[in-house]
XYZ file of C-alpha atoms in Angstrom:
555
model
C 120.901 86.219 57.232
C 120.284 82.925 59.421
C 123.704 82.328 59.502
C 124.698 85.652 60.856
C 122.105 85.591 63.461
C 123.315 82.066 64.215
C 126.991 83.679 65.046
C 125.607 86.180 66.885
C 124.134 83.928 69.185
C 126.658 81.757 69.037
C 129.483 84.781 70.286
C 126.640 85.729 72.939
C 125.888 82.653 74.261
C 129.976 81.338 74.462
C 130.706 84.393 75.700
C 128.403 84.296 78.437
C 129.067 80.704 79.247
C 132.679 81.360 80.040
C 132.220 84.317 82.409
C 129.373 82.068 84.103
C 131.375 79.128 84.800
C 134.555 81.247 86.080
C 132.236 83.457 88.894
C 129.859 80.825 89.616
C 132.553 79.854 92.475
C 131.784 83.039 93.563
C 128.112 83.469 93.787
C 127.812 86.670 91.720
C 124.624 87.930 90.537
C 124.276 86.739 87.102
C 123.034 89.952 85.312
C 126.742 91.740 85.936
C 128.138 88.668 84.325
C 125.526 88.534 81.063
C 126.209 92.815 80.963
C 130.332 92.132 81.075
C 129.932 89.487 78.237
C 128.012 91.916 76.204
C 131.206 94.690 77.100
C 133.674 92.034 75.991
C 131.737 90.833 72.181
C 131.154 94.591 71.849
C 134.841 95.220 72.158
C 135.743 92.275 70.325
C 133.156 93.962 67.248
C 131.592 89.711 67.105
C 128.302 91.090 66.517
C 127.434 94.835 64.732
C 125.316 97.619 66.184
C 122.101 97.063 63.870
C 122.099 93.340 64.290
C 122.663 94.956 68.076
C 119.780 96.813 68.315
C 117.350 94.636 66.875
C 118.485 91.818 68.956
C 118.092 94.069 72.303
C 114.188 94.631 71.580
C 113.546 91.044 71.065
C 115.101 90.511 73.927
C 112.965 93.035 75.996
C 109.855 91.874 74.212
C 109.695 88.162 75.476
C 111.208 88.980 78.907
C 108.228 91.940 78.930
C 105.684 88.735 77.700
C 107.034 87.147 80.748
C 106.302 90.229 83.103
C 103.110 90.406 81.746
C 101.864 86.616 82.454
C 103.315 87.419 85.928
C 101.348 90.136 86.691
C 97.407 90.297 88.206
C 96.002 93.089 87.358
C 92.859 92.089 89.876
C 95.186 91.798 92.715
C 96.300 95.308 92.573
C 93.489 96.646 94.580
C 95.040 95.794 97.875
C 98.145 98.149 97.357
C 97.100 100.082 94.013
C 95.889 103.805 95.468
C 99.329 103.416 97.578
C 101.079 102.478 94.537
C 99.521 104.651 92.407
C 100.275 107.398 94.174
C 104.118 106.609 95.052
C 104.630 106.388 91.408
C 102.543 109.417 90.428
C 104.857 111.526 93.129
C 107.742 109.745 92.357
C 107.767 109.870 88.793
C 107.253 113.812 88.932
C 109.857 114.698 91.202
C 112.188 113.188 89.260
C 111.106 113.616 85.775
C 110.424 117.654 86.257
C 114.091 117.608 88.104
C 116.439 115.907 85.421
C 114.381 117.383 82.641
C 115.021 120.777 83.990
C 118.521 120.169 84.384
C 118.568 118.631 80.886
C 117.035 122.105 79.875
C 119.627 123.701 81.868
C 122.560 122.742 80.274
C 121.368 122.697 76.630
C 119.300 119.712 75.287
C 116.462 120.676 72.908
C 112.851 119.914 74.482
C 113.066 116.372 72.929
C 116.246 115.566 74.453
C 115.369 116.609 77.884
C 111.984 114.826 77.450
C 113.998 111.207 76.994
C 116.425 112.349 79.949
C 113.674 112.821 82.054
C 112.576 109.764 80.857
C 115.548 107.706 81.400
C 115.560 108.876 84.693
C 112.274 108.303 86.119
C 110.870 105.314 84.963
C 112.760 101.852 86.347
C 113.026 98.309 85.174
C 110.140 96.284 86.343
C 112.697 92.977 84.486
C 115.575 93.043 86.650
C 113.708 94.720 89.973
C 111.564 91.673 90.258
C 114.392 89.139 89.622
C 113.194 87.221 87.193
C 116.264 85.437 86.710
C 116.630 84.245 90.475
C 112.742 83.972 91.597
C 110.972 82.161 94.024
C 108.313 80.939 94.667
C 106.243 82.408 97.400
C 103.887 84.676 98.440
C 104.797 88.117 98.236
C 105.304 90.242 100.831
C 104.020 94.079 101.316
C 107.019 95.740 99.921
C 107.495 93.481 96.831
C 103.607 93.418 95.951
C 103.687 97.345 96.403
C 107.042 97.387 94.104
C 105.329 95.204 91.715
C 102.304 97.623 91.487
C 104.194 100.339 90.698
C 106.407 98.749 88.405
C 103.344 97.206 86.680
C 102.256 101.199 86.319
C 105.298 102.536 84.987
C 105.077 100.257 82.626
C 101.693 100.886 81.400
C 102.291 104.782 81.496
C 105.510 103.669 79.705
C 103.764 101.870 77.013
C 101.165 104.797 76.332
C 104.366 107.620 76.154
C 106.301 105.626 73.891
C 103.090 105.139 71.724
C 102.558 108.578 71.977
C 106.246 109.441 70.786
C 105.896 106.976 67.886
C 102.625 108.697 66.705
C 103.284 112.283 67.014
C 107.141 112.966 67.666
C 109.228 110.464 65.895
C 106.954 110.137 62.981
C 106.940 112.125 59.604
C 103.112 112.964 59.726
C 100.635 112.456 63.204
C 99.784 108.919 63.329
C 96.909 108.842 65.782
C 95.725 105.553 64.700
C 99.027 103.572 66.401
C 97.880 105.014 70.121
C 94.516 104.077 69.238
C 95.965 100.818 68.194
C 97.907 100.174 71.050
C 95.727 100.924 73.633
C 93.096 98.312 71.761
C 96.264 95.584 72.103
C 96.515 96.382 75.668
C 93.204 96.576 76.528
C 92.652 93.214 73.865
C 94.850 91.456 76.034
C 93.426 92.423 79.540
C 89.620 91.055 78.060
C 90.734 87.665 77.094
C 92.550 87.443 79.917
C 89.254 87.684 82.205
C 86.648 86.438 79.445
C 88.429 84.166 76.828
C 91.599 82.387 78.777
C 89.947 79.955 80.975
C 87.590 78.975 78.738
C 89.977 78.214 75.989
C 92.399 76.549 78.771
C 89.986 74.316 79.786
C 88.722 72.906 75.830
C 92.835 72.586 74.958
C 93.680 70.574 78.268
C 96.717 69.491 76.930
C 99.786 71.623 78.999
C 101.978 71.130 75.362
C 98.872 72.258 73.403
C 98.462 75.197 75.895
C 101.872 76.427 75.522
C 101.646 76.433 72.048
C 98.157 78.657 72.215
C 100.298 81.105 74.739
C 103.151 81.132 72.001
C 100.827 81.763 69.463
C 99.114 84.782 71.433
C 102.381 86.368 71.742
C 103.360 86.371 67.858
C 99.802 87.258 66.879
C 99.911 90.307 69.346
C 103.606 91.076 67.454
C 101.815 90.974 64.459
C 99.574 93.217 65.006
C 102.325 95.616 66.458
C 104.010 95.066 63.261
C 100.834 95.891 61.320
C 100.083 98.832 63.272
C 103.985 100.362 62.892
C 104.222 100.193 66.695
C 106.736 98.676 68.863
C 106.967 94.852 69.133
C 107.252 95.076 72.609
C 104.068 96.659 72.888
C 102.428 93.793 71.250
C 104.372 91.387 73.592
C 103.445 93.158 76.786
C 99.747 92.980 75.136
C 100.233 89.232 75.554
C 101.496 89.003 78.593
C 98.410 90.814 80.028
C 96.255 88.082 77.837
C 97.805 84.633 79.616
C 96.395 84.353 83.120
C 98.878 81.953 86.046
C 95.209 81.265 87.745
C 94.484 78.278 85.577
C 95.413 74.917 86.943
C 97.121 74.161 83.167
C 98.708 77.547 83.131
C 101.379 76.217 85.776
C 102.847 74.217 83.171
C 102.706 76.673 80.651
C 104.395 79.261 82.711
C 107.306 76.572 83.750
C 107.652 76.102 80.055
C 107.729 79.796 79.317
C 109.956 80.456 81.978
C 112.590 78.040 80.318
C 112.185 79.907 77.206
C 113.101 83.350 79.530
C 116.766 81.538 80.207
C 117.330 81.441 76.912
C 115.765 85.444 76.334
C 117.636 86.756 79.400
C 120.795 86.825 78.415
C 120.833 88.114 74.560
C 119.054 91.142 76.740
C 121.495 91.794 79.016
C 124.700 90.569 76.461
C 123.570 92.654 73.675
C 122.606 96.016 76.001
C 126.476 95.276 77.217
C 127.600 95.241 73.767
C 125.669 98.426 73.017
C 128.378 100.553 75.224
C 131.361 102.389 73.354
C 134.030 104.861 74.665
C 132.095 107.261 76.461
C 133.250 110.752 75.704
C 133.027 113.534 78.061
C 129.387 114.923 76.771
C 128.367 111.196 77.269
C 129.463 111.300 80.669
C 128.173 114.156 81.667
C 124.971 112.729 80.484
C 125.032 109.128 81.612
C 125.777 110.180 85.485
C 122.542 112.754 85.473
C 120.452 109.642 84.985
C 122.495 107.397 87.161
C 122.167 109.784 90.129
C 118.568 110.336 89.688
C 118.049 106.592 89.310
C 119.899 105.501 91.940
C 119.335 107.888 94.265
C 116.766 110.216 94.004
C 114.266 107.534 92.763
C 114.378 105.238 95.748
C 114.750 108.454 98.104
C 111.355 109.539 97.229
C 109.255 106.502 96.784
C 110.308 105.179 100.703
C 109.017 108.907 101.827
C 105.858 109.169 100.122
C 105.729 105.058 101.017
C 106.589 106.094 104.608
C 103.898 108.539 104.401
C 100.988 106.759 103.006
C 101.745 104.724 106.734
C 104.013 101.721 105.370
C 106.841 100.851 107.859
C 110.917 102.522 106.848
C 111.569 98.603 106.463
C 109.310 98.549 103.648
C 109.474 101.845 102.637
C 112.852 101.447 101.877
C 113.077 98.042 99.858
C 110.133 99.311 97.569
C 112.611 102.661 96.911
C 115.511 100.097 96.572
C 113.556 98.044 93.523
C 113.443 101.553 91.689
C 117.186 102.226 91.131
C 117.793 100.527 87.537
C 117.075 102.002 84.552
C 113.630 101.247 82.521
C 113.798 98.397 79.589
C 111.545 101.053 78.231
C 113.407 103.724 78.183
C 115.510 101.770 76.086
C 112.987 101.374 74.061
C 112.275 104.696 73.240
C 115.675 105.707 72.769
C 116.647 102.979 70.074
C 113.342 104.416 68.437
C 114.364 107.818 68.601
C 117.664 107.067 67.471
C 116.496 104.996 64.500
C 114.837 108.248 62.803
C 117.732 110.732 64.076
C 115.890 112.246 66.731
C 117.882 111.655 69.476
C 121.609 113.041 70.101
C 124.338 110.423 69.819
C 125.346 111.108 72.927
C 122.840 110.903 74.744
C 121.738 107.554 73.649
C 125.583 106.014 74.484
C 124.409 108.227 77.838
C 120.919 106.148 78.469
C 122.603 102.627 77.303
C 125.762 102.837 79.931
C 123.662 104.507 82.896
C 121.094 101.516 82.227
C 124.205 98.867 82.539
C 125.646 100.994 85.537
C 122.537 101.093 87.342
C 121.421 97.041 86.757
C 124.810 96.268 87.651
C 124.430 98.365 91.132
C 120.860 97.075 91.303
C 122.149 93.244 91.291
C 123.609 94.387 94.658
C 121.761 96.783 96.416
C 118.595 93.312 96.534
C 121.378 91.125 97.567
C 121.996 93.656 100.006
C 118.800 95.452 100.657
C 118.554 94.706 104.370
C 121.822 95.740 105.368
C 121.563 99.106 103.272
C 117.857 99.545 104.966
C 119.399 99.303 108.476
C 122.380 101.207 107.695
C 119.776 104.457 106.792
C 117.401 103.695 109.408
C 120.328 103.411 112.155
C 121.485 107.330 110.893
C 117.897 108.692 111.496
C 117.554 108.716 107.399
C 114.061 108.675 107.652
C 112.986 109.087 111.357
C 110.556 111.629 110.417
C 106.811 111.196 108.155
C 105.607 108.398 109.855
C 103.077 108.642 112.686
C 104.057 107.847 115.550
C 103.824 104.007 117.113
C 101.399 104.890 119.822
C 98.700 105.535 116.704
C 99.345 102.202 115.376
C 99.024 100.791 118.400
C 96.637 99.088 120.843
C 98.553 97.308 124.064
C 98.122 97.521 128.292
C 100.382 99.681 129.394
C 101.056 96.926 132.461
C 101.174 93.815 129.783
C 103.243 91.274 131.154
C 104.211 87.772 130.593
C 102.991 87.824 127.131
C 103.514 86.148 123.481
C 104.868 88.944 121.376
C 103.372 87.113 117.722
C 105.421 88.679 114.913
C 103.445 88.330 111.119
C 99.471 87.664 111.237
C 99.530 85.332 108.219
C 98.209 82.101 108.422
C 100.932 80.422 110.920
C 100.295 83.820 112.955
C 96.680 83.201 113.448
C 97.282 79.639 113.907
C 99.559 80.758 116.779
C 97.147 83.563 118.093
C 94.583 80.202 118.229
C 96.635 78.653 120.704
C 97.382 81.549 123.019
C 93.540 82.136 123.111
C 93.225 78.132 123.861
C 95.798 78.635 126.718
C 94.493 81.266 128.334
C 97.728 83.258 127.566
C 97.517 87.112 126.531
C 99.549 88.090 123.467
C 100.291 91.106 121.122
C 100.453 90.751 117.250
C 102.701 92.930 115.347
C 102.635 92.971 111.458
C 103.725 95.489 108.999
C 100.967 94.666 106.512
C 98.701 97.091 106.174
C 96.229 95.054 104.429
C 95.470 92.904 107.272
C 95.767 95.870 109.859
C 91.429 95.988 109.649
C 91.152 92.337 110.715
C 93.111 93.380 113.616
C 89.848 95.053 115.584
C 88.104 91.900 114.894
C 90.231 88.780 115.555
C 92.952 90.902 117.844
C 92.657 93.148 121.476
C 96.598 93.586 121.250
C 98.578 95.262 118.253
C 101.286 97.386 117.222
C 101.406 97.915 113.080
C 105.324 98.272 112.053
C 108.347 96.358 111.941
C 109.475 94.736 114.860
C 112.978 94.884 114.318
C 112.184 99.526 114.734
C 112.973 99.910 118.549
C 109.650 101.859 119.035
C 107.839 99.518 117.432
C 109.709 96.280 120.035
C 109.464 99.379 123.095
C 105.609 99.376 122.471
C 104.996 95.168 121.945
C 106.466 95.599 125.507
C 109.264 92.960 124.343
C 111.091 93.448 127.009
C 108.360 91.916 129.620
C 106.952 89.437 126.914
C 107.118 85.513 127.724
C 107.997 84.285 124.438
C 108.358 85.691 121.197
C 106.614 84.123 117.944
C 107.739 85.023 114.556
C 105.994 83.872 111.773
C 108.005 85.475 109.194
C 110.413 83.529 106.724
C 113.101 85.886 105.612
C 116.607 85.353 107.504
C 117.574 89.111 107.705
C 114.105 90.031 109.916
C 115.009 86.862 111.851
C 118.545 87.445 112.476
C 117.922 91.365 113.396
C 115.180 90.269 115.648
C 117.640 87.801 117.809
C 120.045 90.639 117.864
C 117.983 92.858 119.973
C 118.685 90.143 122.653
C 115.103 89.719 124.109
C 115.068 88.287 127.163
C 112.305 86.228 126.355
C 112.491 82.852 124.230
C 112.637 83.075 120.340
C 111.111 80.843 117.875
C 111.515 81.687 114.285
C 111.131 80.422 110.720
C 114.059 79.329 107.805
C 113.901 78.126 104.244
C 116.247 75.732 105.011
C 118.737 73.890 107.053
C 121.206 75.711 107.147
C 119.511 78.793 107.741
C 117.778 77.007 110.764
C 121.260 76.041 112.275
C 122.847 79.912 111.610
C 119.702 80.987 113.643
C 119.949 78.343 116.513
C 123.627 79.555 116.721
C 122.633 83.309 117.069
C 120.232 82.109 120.117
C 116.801 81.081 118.522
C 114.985 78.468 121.089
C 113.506 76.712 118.112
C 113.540 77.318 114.274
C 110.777 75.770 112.392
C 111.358 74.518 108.985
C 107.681 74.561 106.825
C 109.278 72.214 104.428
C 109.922 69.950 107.310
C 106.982 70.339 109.173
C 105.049 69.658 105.848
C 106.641 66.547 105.587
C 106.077 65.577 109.005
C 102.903 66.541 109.011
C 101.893 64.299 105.558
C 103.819 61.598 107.424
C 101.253 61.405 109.831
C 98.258 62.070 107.827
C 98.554 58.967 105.587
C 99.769 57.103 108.314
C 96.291 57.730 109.825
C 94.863 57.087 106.642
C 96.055 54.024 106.334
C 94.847 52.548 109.777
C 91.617 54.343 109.777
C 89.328 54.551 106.202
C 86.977 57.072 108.638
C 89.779 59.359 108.676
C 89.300 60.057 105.233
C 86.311 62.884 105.513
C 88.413 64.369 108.203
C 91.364 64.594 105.873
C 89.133 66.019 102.996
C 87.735 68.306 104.926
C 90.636 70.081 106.655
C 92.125 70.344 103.684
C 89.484 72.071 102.397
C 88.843 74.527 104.802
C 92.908 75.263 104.583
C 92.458 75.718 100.989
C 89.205 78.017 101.373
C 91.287 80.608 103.811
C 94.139 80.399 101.001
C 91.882 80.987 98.373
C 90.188 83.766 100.612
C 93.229 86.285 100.132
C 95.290 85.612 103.684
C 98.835 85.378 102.888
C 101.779 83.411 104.113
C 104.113 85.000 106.053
């Protein structure tokens, strides 16, 4: 048995290798390439389906682990009632719709149940991109995407418990829900009582990762024990390893190098899962991809538009939906293991899951330009309220500093124009920090400055100089393309980021990394001629620490 799991790996991970090395040159996504290698050993019959299958939920279950240590559940509070109610709406519309057309055109109640499934819930592993992260703060629409994703999964977790117990099992088995909520909720209680305290007696980052390893195959075990999924038990885990922890940073670096090895016999062996599709599988397979790809991200950016988020984010939250749930996955390979499920209809759920991660891969690579393209054709010019409510500025404001993103560089900035004497107008899309606004701020507009209303009420066109704060290239670049008439300074990651934005017209780009530097430079240069500069040191970068610590976010 080793040695044919050893060839299995061995076919995925050659496989993968190859296709890697001849598209690297190209900078595609690398989940297309991991799904295509899976196609090819599929074809090729290297591995077969059981060995398939079971390989697929291992690989969901530590790449779910790994969603799980990412996740804060405390955190949620600043977007959850948005979030909660985005996915409640979202994941109704959708589920009623393909199960009634699932109803429509045949399938037994069960079958429907697991289209509707399929085609509601969405993959909170290859939204988030944990193959390709970074690491920064989050902005609005990826900690609202996260939320929900975080809640699909949960509801996920309790529907495929309650499947196991009562639908796919010969006699009511009340005692695995019962079970599985007790892992969940296990998880979320040593998380906030147990994990710090046993962090801090280990110490040792190598000892640590071993206790987090250990958590996640005694949380399998008890899956096991319980006859419920193993990836229950793994998300369990997840939930129980806090990223607060100074130790835990190692830990999750270490983890994370375990993912790169987890990642791709995911995505390989779902690719090797696909067979010739007949016409009933078709059929099938393009309900769910429509209602995943489209209707999904259609209705989360209105009710997100609704709840008073801008269309910029709006629309990126409803692009993070369109891939098919790990979970639903999940629940189909169960089904299918005690013949409850049509054949077709699983070959359906396995090749609109590849078509819609491979479409994913591409619509975050190209989020911006798709979020312009809708916006431009009046897509969703409607639900929002209207600028002037979300918006406090002099109707005879001149000669101002337009300050785009109230993060911490923001109200560093606003600091200045208060210290000069020089009038200015904040605009951020955050909603979370729109209450400080009253307090620390005369002049606002709430929206996304690249929306002509929202630029037409900052009064752009009369402002002195304009400030942005923000870090990601596409706001930048759309913001120089309105062609103020006032000076730009903006923010890059990089280098050459900075010099594509000085060539589109920016006055100044400022590069944090850089400035960091710089500014480090200095200090210990200081330090080093004056010992009194010490308590100065300490205590600036204390009180910097204290704001970060204090919940406001980077830009």
């Amino acid at each position: 048995m080793a040695i044919e799991v050893i060839g299995m790996l061995a076919a995925i991970f050659a496989t993968s290798a190859v296709l890697l090395l001849l598209t690297r040159r190209y900078a595609l996504p690398a989940i297309p390439v991991y799904l295509l290698s899976g196609v090819l050993v599929g074809v090729l019959a290297l591995v077969e389906e059981g060995a398939l299958l079971d390989l697929v939920q291992w690989g969901i279950a530590f790449l779910v682990f790994v969603f799980g240590i990412s996740l804060e559940p405390d955190d949620l509070g600043g977007v959850g009632r948005d979030a909660g109610l985005v996915a409640v709406v979202q994941l109704l519309v959708t589920g009623v719709l393909v199960g009634a057309v699932g109803l429509g055109i045949g399938l037994g109640v069960e079958d429907a149940l697991l289209l509707a499934i399929a085609g509601s819930l969405s993959s909170s592993l290859v939204s988030l991109g944990h193959l390709e992260r970074e690491e920064r703060p989050r902005v609005t629409h990826e900690r609202l995407a996260g939320t929900i994703h975080f809640l699909e999964d949960v509801l996920a977790v309790l529907v495929l418990l309650v499947l196991s117990a009562f639908v796919y099992s010969p006699e009511p088995a009340p005692v695995q829900v019962v079970g599985g909520i007790g892992l969940l909720l296990g998880g979320y209680l040593f998380r906030r009582v147990l994990f710090d305290r046993v962090s801090a007696l280990i110490e040792d980052p190598e000892l640590l990762l071993l206790a987090g390893i250990s958590l996640l195959v005694g949380f399998i075990a008890a899956s096991e024990a319980l006859g419920i999924s193993i990836v229950v038990g793994a998300f369990a885990a997840g939930l129980a390893v806090s990223r607060e922890y100074p130790l835990s940073i190692e830990v999750i670096d270490a983890i994370e190098d375990l993912e790169d090895f987890f990642s791709p016999i995911f995505f390989v062996t779902l690719g090797a899962l696909v067979s010739v599709p007949s016409a009933e599988t078709l059929g099938l397979a393009l309900i769910v991809v429509l209602a995943v790809l489209i209707v999904n991200p259609l209705v989360t950016a209105f009710v997100a538009i609704r709840r008073g988020y801008d269309r910029r984010a709006a629309t990126l939250t409803g692009l993070s939906l369109d891939q098919v749930s790990e979970f639903s996955l999940i629940v189909a390979i169960t089904a299918l293991g005690v013949g409850a499920l049509l054949p077709a209809l699983f070959d359906a759920i396995v090749l609109a899951a590849i078509v819609t991660m491979v479409v994913s891969a591409y619509t975050r690579r190209y989020d911006e330009a798709i979020h312009l393209a809708l916006t431009d054709r009046g897509l969703f010019s409607g639900g929002q309220a209207p600028v002037t409510d979300r918006a406090r500025v002099d109707d005879d404001l001149t000669d101002h500093v337009v300050i785009v993103g109230f993060g911490l560089e923001g109200q560093r900035v606003a600091e200045a124009c208060v210290s000069a004497d020089r009038p200015f107008v904040v605009v951020e899309r955050d909603r979370s920090l729109v209450e400080r606004f009253d307090e620390r701020v005369d002049r606002y507009v709430v929206g996304n400055v690249t929306d002509r209303e929202v630029w037409e009420a900052a009064r752009l066109s009369e402002a002195r100089l304009i400030v942005s704060t923000v870090i990601e290239e596409g706001r930048s670049a759309r913001l120089l393309d309105l062609d103020p008439e006032a000076e730009v300074v903006v923010r890059a990651r990089d280098t050459a980021t900075a010099t594509a934005l000085l060539d589109r017209g920016a006055l100044v780009v400022t590069v944090p990394d850089v400035l960091a530097g710089r500014r480090l430079a200095e200090d210990i240069e200081r330090l080093v001629e004056d010992d009194a500069y010490r308590e100065t040191l300490r205590e600036r970068n204390q009180a910097e620490v204290d704001r970060l610590r204090a919940g406001t976010p980077e830009e």
